[in-house]
Amino acid sequence: MTASSDFPLFQINEDHEAIREAVRDLAAAKIAPFAAAVDEEARYPQEAHDALVASDFFAPHVGEEYGGVGADALATCIVIEEVARACASSSLIPAVNKLGSMPVILGGNEEIKRKYLTPLAAGETSFSYGLSEREAGSDTASMKCRAKLDKSAGDDSWVLNGQKSWITNAGVSDYYTVLAVTDPDGTRGNNISAFVVEKSDEGFTFGEKERKLGIKGSPTRELIFDNVRIPGDRIIGAPGEGLKIALRTLDHTRVTIGAQAVGIAQGALDHALAYVKERKQFGKNIAEFQGIQFMLADMAMELEAARQMVYVAAAKSERGDADLSFFGAAAKCFASDVAMKVTTDAVQLLGGAGYTRDFPLERMMRDAKITQIYEGTNQVQRIVMARQLLKG
Ligand SMILES: Cc1cc2nc3c(=O)[nH]c(=O)nc-3n(C[C@H](O)[C@H](O)[C@H](O)COP(=O)(O)OP(=O)(O)OC[C@H]3O[C@@H](n4cnc5c(N)ncnc54)[C@H](O)[C@@H]3O)c2cc1C
């Protein structure tokens, strides 16, 4: 691991500040007011979706050459962080648009990039990512989903069969990056390819919505493929390269989950700070008790450390630094643990009120939990970190 002696670790410029201010205002006006109802009713945050499209924060990472705004990795993290501060479910809109489309950006040819990134940048559709399977979560290489080359129709199309589990924004998105085994006898990890599957493809259906602890506004469903024919020009990269592209994608997008975690934690700290200055016990505001002050100080200190790690990792993602795997995993792991701790402490600071749905803290605590699990559990992040450490 390097301390990047040739580069600043990260630099917040005027554009980043302007983006933060714009997203913060947008989230306060058009996302926060619906966050409780979105959670309570477990419904997709359409208001946030529309507001993000209207303001160009829907898929900010897409480059200008495809009609996007070309936000750098740090700016994209700031968008996700500020949306998550108000509503974690809504922050999955820009986050998963990046996750779903990153394989195309990293591994696709110009034709496939133009075809799929342009409508995404325009906000016409979302983009989901289908890697996990019910029996292949942490062990992604053991996936069973199959795509078989079929030349019978006179072209090089693929026939896809199997399922993917736990897919975020499934059913909402029109486009899906899907990983499937294309060479069942090939070496593990080198026998998987990536494809773009469209919602309208015949034989492609969705399972029921999962009933979840948190991020209830973001639908999580299975993708089910029954002889789905995928034209040959929808393969991303070369046959056999899919898993490598999918894992490189995660190096970049774990940073955005770190940003989501920072945003959730900041939202919880903001609410807790406001509450302790108002709530009176023993004849004083509870903020005057040193026991409360020490908790607040620890929460803010850990949160700031998490934010700095996420921004360093974002800068590494933007530069494509060789140690991104370590930093992306470390930022996600650390920030998600901080989010879990800060949101739990925030509930504690509100006492009984924190445990009720009259305040957003219990929702934030439930939402924080997922950041320790998806895009690789925090145990898997430690495997990724250790692998890069041992490689030297
Ligand atoms: C709400 C939600 C949204 C999701 N969205 C997506 C999505 O959009 N796309 C997608 O592809 N996937 C998605 N996932 C899947 C997610 O990435 C997986 O759930 C996650 O990677 C863990 O896999 P698993 O659930 O099979 O757990 P398992 O792999 O079964 O793990 C169970 C436990 O064992 C531990 N463990 C496993 N292997 C090891 C090991 N070698 N060493 C130590 N501990 C280990 C894990 O850390 C965990 O604690 C989502 C999941 C959820 C819950």
Short mmCIF file of N, CA and C and ligand atoms in Angstrom, two decimals, residues 96 99 128-140 164-169 212 214-215 218 220 370 373-380 383, ligand 1:
data_model
loop_
_atom_site.label_atom_id
_atom_site.label_comp_id
_atom_site.label_asym_id
_atom_site.label_seq_id
_atom_site.Cartn_x
_atom_site.Cartn_y
_atom_site.Cartn_z
N VAL A 96 -26.69 2.18 -7.56
CA VAL A 96 -26.85 0.95 -8.36
C VAL A 96 -26.77 1.25 -9.85
N LEU A 99 -23.20 0.78 -10.22
CA LEU A 99 -22.85 -0.64 -10.09
C LEU A 99 -23.24 -1.43 -11.36
N SER A 128 -29.25 -2.37 -13.29
CA SER A 128 -28.97 -3.22 -12.12
C SER A 128 -27.84 -4.20 -12.41
N TYR A 129 -27.41 -4.90 -11.35
CA TYR A 129 -26.20 -5.73 -11.42
C TYR A 129 -26.53 -7.12 -10.87
N GLY A 130 -26.42 -8.14 -11.69
CA GLY A 130 -26.79 -9.50 -11.28
C GLY A 130 -25.61 -10.44 -11.20
N LEU A 131 -25.01 -10.49 -10.00
CA LEU A 131 -23.88 -11.39 -9.77
C LEU A 131 -24.30 -12.52 -8.83
N SER A 132 -24.92 -12.19 -7.69
CA SER A 132 -25.18 -13.17 -6.63
C SER A 132 -26.26 -14.17 -7.01
N GLU A 133 -26.12 -15.36 -6.47
CA GLU A 133 -27.16 -16.38 -6.58
C GLU A 133 -27.45 -16.91 -5.19
N ARG A 134 -28.60 -17.54 -5.06
CA ARG A 134 -29.02 -18.07 -3.76
C ARG A 134 -27.90 -18.92 -3.13
N GLU A 135 -27.26 -19.79 -3.93
CA GLU A 135 -26.21 -20.68 -3.40
C GLU A 135 -24.80 -20.18 -3.71
N ALA A 136 -24.70 -19.00 -4.29
CA ALA A 136 -23.38 -18.45 -4.62
C ALA A 136 -23.38 -16.97 -4.28
N GLY A 137 -23.16 -16.67 -2.98
CA GLY A 137 -23.14 -15.28 -2.52
C GLY A 137 -21.71 -14.80 -2.40
N SER A 138 -21.06 -15.13 -1.28
CA SER A 138 -19.65 -14.75 -1.13
C SER A 138 -18.79 -15.50 -2.14
N ASP A 139 -19.16 -16.75 -2.41
CA ASP A 139 -18.39 -17.58 -3.37
C ASP A 139 -18.99 -17.42 -4.77
N THR A 140 -18.74 -16.26 -5.36
CA THR A 140 -19.41 -15.93 -6.63
C THR A 140 -19.02 -16.89 -7.76
N LYS A 164 -30.69 -15.27 -10.58
CA LYS A 164 -29.83 -14.42 -9.76
C LYS A 164 -30.65 -13.98 -8.56
N SER A 165 -30.02 -13.86 -7.40
CA SER A 165 -30.78 -13.53 -6.19
C SER A 165 -30.38 -12.17 -5.64
N TRP A 166 -31.29 -11.57 -4.91
CA TRP A 166 -31.03 -10.34 -4.15
C TRP A 166 -30.67 -9.17 -5.05
N ILE A 167 -31.31 -9.03 -6.17
CA ILE A 167 -30.86 -7.98 -7.10
C ILE A 167 -31.59 -6.66 -6.83
N THR A 168 -30.77 -5.66 -6.52
CA THR A 168 -31.30 -4.34 -6.15
C THR A 168 -31.94 -3.66 -7.36
N ASN A 169 -33.09 -3.07 -7.07
CA ASN A 169 -33.88 -2.34 -8.07
C ASN A 169 -34.32 -3.23 -9.24
N LYS A 212 -37.58 -7.15 3.77
CA LYS A 212 -36.28 -6.87 4.37
C LYS A 212 -36.35 -6.08 5.67
N GLY A 214 -34.31 -3.44 6.28
CA GLY A 214 -34.15 -2.01 5.96
C GLY A 214 -34.13 -1.80 4.46
N ILE A 215 -33.65 -0.62 4.06
CA ILE A 215 -33.71 -0.16 2.65
C ILE A 215 -34.97 -0.72 1.96
N SER A 218 -36.12 0.13 -1.68
CA SER A 218 -35.38 -0.37 -2.83
C SER A 218 -35.78 -1.83 -3.07
N THR A 220 -35.76 -5.56 -3.89
CA THR A 220 -34.73 -6.60 -4.04
C THR A 220 -35.45 -7.85 -4.50
N ILE A 370 -27.40 -3.01 6.16
CA ILE A 370 -27.13 -3.63 4.84
C ILE A 370 -25.74 -3.26 4.33
N ILE A 373 -23.24 -5.79 4.60
CA ILE A 373 -23.51 -7.08 3.96
C ILE A 373 -23.33 -7.06 2.44
N TYR A 374 -23.92 -6.04 1.76
CA TYR A 374 -23.88 -6.19 0.28
C TYR A 374 -22.60 -5.65 -0.33
N GLU A 375 -22.44 -5.97 -1.61
CA GLU A 375 -21.18 -5.78 -2.35
C GLU A 375 -20.02 -6.46 -1.62
N GLY A 376 -20.34 -7.61 -1.04
CA GLY A 376 -19.37 -8.38 -0.25
C GLY A 376 -19.52 -8.06 1.21
N THR A 377 -19.71 -9.09 2.03
CA THR A 377 -19.83 -8.86 3.47
C THR A 377 -18.51 -8.29 4.00
N ASN A 378 -18.55 -7.79 5.23
CA ASN A 378 -17.31 -7.23 5.77
C ASN A 378 -16.26 -8.29 6.06
N GLN A 379 -16.68 -9.55 6.18
CA GLN A 379 -15.68 -10.63 6.24
C GLN A 379 -14.98 -10.74 4.88
N VAL A 380 -15.78 -10.68 3.82
CA VAL A 380 -15.18 -10.77 2.47
C VAL A 380 -14.28 -9.57 2.20
N ILE A 383 -11.01 -10.39 3.49
CA ILE A 383 -10.30 -11.32 2.59
C ILE A 383 -9.64 -10.53 1.46
C1 LIG B 1 -30.71 -6.02 0.22
C2 LIG B 1 -29.67 -6.71 -0.61
C3 LIG B 1 -29.35 -6.20 -1.86
C4 LIG B 1 -28.42 -6.87 -2.66
N1 LIG B 1 -28.16 -6.39 -3.93
C5 LIG B 1 -27.40 -7.13 -4.77
C6 LIG B 1 -27.28 -6.77 -6.16
O1 LIG B 1 -27.82 -5.75 -6.61
N2 LIG B 1 -26.56 -7.58 -6.96
C7 LIG B 1 -25.95 -8.70 -6.53
O2 LIG B 1 -25.31 -9.38 -7.33
N3 LIG B 1 -26.02 -9.07 -5.21
C8 LIG B 1 -26.76 -8.33 -4.34
N4 LIG B 1 -26.89 -8.71 -3.02
C9 LIG B 1 -26.25 -9.92 -2.57
C10 LIG B 1 -25.11 -9.66 -1.56
O3 LIG B 1 -24.01 -9.12 -2.22
C11 LIG B 1 -24.85 -10.99 -0.85
O4 LIG B 1 -25.94 -11.23 0.03
C12 LIG B 1 -23.54 -10.97 -0.08
O5 LIG B 1 -22.47 -10.92 -0.96
C13 LIG B 1 -23.39 -12.19 0.85
O6 LIG B 1 -23.71 -13.37 0.21
P1 LIG B 1 -24.71 -14.41 0.93
O7 LIG B 1 -25.93 -13.63 1.30
O8 LIG B 1 -24.89 -15.59 0.08
O9 LIG B 1 -23.97 -14.81 2.27
P2 LIG B 1 -22.98 -16.05 2.47
O10 LIG B 1 -21.92 -16.01 1.42
O11 LIG B 1 -23.79 -17.28 2.61
O12 LIG B 1 -22.33 -15.67 3.86
C14 LIG B 1 -22.91 -15.99 5.11
C15 LIG B 1 -21.92 -15.58 6.21
O13 LIG B 1 -20.69 -16.29 6.05
C16 LIG B 1 -19.62 -15.39 5.94
N5 LIG B 1 -18.58 -15.94 5.04
C17 LIG B 1 -18.78 -16.47 3.81
N6 LIG B 1 -17.60 -16.86 3.29
C18 LIG B 1 -16.65 -16.58 4.22
C19 LIG B 1 -15.24 -16.75 4.29
N7 LIG B 1 -14.54 -17.27 3.28
N8 LIG B 1 -14.58 -16.34 5.40
C20 LIG B 1 -15.28 -15.79 6.45
N9 LIG B 1 -16.61 -15.60 6.44
C21 LIG B 1 -17.30 -15.99 5.34
C22 LIG B 1 -20.22 -14.11 5.41
O14 LIG B 1 -19.42 -12.98 5.70
C23 LIG B 1 -21.56 -14.09 6.12
O15 LIG B 1 -21.39 -13.55 7.40
C24 LIG B 1 -27.78 -8.03 -2.18
C25 LIG B 1 -28.10 -8.52 -0.90
C26 LIG B 1 -29.03 -7.89 -0.13
C27 LIG B 1 -29.39 -8.46 1.21
#
